Coordinates of C-alpha atoms in Angstrom, one line a residue:
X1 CA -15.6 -9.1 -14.2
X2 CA -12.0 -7.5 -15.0
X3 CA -12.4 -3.8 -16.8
X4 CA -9.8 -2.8 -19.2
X5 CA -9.2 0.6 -19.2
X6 CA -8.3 3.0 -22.1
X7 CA -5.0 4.9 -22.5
X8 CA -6.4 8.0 -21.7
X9 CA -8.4 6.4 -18.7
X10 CA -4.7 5.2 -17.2
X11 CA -3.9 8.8 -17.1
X12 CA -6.6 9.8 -15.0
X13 CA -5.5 7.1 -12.6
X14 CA -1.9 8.4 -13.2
X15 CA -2.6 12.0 -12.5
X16 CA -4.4 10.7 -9.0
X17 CA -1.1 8.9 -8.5
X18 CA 0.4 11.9 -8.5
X19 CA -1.9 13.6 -6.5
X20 CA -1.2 10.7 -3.9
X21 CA 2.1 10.7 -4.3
X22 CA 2.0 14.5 -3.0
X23 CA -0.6 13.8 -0.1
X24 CA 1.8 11.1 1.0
X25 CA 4.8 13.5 0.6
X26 CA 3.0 15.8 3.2
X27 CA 2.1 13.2 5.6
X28 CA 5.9 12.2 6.2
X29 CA 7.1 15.5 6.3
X30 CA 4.8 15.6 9.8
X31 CA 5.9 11.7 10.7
X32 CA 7.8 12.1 14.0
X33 CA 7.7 11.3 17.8
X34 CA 5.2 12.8 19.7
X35 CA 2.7 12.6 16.6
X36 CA -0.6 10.7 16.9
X37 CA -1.9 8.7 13.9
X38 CA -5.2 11.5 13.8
X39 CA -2.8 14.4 13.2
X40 CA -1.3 12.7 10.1
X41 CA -5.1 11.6 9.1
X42 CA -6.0 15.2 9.1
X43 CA -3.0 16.7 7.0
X44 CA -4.2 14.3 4.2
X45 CA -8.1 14.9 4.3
X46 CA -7.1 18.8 3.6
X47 CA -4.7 17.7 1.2
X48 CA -6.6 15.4 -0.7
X49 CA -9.3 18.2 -0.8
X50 CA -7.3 20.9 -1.2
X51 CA -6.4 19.0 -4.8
X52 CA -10.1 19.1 -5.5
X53 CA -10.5 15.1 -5.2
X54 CA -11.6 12.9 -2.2
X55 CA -9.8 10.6 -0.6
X56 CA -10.8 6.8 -1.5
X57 CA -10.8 5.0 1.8
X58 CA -13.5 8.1 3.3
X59 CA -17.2 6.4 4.2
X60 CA -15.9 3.2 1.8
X61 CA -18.7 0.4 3.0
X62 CA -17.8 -2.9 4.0
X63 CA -21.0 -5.0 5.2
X64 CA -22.3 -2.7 7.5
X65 CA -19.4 -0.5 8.4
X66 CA -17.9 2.2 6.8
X67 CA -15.2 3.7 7.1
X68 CA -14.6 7.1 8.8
X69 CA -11.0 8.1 8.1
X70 CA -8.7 9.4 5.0
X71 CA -5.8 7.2 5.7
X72 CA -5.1 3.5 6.9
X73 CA -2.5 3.7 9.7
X74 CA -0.7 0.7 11.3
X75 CA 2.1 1.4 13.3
X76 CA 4.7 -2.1 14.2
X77 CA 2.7 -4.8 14.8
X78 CA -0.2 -3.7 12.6
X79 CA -0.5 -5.3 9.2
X80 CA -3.2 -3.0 7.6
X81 CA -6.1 -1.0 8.7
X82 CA -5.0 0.9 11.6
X83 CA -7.5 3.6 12.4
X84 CA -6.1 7.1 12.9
X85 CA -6.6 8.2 16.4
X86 CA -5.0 9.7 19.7
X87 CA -1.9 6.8 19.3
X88 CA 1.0 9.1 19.7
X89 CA 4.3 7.7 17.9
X90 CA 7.6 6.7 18.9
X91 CA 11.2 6.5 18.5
X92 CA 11.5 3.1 17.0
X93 CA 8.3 2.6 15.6
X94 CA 7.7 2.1 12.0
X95 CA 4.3 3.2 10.5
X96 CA 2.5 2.2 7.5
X97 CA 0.3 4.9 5.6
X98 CA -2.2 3.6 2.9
X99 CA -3.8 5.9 1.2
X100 CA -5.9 6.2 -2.2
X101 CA -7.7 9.5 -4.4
X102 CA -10.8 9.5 -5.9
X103 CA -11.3 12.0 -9.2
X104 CA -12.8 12.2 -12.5
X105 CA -14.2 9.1 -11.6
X106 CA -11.2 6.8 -11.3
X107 CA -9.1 5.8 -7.9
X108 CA -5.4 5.4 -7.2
X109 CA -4.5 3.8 -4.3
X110 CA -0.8 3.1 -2.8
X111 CA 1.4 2.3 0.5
X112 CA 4.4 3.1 2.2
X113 CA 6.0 2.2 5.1
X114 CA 8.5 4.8 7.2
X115 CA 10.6 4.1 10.1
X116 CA 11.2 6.7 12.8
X117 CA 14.5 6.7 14.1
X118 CA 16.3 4.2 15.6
X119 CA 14.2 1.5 13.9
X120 CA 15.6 -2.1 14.9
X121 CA 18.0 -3.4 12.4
X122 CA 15.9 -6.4 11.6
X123 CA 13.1 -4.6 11.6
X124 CA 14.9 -2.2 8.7
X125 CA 15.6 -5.3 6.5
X126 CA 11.9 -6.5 6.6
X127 CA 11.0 -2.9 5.2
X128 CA 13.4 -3.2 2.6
X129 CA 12.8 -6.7 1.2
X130 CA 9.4 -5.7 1.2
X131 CA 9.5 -2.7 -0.7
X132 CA 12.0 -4.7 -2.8
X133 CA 9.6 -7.8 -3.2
X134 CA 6.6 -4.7 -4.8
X135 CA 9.2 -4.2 -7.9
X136 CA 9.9 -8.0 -8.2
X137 CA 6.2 -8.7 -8.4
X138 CA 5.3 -5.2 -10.0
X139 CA 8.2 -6.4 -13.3
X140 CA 5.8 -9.3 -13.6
X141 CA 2.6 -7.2 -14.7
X142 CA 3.1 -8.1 -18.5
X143 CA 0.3 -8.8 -20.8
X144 CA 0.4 -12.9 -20.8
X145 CA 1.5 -13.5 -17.6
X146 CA -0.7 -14.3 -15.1
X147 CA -1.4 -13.2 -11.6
X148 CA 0.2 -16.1 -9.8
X149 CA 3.2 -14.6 -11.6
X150 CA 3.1 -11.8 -9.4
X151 CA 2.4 -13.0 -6.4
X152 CA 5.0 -15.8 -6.9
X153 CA 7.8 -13.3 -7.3
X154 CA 6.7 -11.6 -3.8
X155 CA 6.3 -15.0 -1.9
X156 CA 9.6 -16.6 -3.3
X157 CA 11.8 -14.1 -2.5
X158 CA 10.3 -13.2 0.8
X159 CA 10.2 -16.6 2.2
X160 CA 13.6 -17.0 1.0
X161 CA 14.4 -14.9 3.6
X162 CA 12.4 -16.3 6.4
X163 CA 9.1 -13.4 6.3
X164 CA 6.1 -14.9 6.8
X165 CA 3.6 -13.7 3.2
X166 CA 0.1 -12.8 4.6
X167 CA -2.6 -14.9 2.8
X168 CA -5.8 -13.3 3.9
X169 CA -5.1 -9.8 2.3
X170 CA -4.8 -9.3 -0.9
X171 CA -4.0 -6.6 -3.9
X172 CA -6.8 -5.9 -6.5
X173 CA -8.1 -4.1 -9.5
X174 CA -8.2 -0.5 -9.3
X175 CA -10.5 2.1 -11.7
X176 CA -14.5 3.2 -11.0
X177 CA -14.3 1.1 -7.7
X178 CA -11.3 1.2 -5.4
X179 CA -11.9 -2.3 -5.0
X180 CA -12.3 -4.1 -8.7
X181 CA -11.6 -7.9 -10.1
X182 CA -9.3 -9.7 -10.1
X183 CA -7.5 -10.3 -6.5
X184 CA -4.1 -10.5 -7.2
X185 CA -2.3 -12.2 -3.9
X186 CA 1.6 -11.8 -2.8
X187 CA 1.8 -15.8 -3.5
X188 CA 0.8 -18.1 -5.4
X189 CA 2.1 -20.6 -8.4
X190 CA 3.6 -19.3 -12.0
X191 CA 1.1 -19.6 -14.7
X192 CA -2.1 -20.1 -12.3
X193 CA -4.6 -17.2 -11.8
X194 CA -6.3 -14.6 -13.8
X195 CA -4.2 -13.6 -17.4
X196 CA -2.9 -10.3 -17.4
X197 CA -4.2 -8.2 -20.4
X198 CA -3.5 -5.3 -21.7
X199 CA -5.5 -2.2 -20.0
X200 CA -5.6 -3.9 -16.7
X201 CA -4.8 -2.0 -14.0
X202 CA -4.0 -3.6 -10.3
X203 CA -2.8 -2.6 -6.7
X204 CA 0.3 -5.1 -6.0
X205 CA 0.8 -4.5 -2.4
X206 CA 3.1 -6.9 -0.7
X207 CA 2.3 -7.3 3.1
X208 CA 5.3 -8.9 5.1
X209 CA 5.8 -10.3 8.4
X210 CA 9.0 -10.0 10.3
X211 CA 7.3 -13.8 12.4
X212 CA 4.8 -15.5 11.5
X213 CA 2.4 -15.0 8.1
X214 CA -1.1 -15.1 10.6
X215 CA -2.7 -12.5 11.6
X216 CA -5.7 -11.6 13.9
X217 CA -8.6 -9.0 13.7
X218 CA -9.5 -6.3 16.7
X219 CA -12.3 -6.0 18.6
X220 CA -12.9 -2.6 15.7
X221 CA -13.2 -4.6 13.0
X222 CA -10.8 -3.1 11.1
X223 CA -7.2 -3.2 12.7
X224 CA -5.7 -6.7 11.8
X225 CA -2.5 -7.4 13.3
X226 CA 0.5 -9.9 13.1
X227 CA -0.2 -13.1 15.2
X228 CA 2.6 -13.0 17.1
X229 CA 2.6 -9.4 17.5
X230 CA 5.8 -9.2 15.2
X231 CA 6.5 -6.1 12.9
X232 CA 4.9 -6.0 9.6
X233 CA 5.7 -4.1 6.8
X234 CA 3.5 -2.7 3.7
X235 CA 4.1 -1.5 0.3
X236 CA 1.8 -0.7 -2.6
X237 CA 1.7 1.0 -5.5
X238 CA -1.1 0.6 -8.5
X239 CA 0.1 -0.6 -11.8
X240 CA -1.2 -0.5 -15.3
X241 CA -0.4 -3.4 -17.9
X242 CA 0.4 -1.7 -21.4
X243 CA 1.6 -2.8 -24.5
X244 CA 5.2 -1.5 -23.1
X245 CA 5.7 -3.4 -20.2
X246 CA 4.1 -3.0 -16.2
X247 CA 3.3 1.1 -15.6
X248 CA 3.2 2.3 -11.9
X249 CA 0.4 4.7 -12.0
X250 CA 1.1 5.9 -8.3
X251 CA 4.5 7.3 -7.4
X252 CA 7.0 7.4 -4.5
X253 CA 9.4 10.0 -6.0
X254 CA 7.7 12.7 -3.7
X255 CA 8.5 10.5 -0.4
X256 CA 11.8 9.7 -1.0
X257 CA 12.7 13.9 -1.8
X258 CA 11.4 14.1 2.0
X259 CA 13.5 11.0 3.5
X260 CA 16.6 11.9 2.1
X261 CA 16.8 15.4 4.0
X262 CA 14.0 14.0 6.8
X263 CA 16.6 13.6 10.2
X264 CA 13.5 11.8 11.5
X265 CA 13.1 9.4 9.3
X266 CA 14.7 6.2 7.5
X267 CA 16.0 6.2 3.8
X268 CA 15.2 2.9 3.2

């Protein structure tokens, strides 16, 4: 079942943006070589607390596991859920931080991928069409449009330029569960899926290969990488449908005040 939230509920998801968008501000600002991935986890569990909210991804249950970390991390050739731990990052690595807050009873959840260094130059252009592709498929969150809408914009223009469009992981509702109807995939047809109405509120979070679009799953559980252990790229922010057009709730104005001074990491 898809909820439609209230005005005044999409502020409460808004105000976690912001919160988020803080959190992620302060993990980047500790992004460098010699890092590890449980470092960066830690700065954002304090964070996150410190802001008197709790981070989303904390003890969330799948089957029987749950999760036991604040933050996804997956560094080059890891699509999505990467577990923080004693990985120590590189020059030339690009890393992937997905995060989400929980308060007054409503999540926000978003993405973004940073490259330290001297990232490869082809591995740059995959973070930028991807992060391009969440606008192109974020401007189609209208009331009337439907979900294939979105995920079409992503898939067309990445495959255009030769990515490979993960199928098996998906965006998704967001508001009392991190996790809500409907799934709203990075491809897909114009005019098929679930209709977008007014109130809805979605994660669009485009997930891009620089190879191929298959992935596989580690022996965790949880770490699923790129097939053919090419980069991936990930960007996500979560996005209300009003009257007025498609609304990101989450925001990346506090990441990019820390790239453009960072001399560790990429403006991209």
């Amino acid at each position: 079942m898809i909820y439609l939230k209230t005005p005044e509920e999409m502020a409460i998801i808004q105000a976690n943006g912001e919160i988020l968008g803080k959190c992620h501000a302060e993990v980047a600002k500790a992004i460098q070589p010699g890092v590890t991935t449980l470092a960066l986890d830690k700065i954002a569990y304090e964070f996150i607390k410190d802001n008197g909210a709790h981070p989303s991804f904390l003890n969330y249950q799948v089957g029987n596991k749950k999760y036991a970390y604040s933050l996804c991390i997956s560094v080059n050739d890891v699509v999505v859920h990467g577990l923080p731990g004693e990985l120590v990052l590189q020059e030339g690595d690009i890393i992937s931080i997905d995060a989400g807050v929980y308060k007054n009873k409503f999540h926000a959840d978003s993405a973004y991928t940073y490259g330290i260094g001297n990232v490869a130059a082809e591995v740059q252009k995959l973070m930028q069409v991807t992060k391009e592709s969440l606008y192109l498929g974020l401007n189609q969150a209208q009331a009337g449009k439907r979900v294939g809408d979105v995920g079409n914009a992503v898939q067309v223009y990445t495959e255009s330029l030769g990515y490979g469009v993960v199928r098996e992981l998906v965006g998704h509702g967001v508001g009392k569960s991190l996790h809500e109807s409907p799934e709203v995939p990075n491809y897909g047809r114009r005019g098929d899926g679930a209709k977008l109405k007014e109130g809805m509120v979605i994660a669009i979070e485009p997930m891009i290969n620089l190879g191929k679009r298959q992935i596989s799953v580690d022996k965790d559980g949880w770490t699923i990488r790129t097939i053919d252990r090419k980069a991936s790229a990930h960007f996500e922010h979560t996005v209300g449908v009003t009257a007025a057009g498609p609304k990101a709730l989450t925001t990346f104005a506090y990441i990019e005040e820390v790239l453009k001074t960072s001399t560790v990491l990429l403006n991209i």
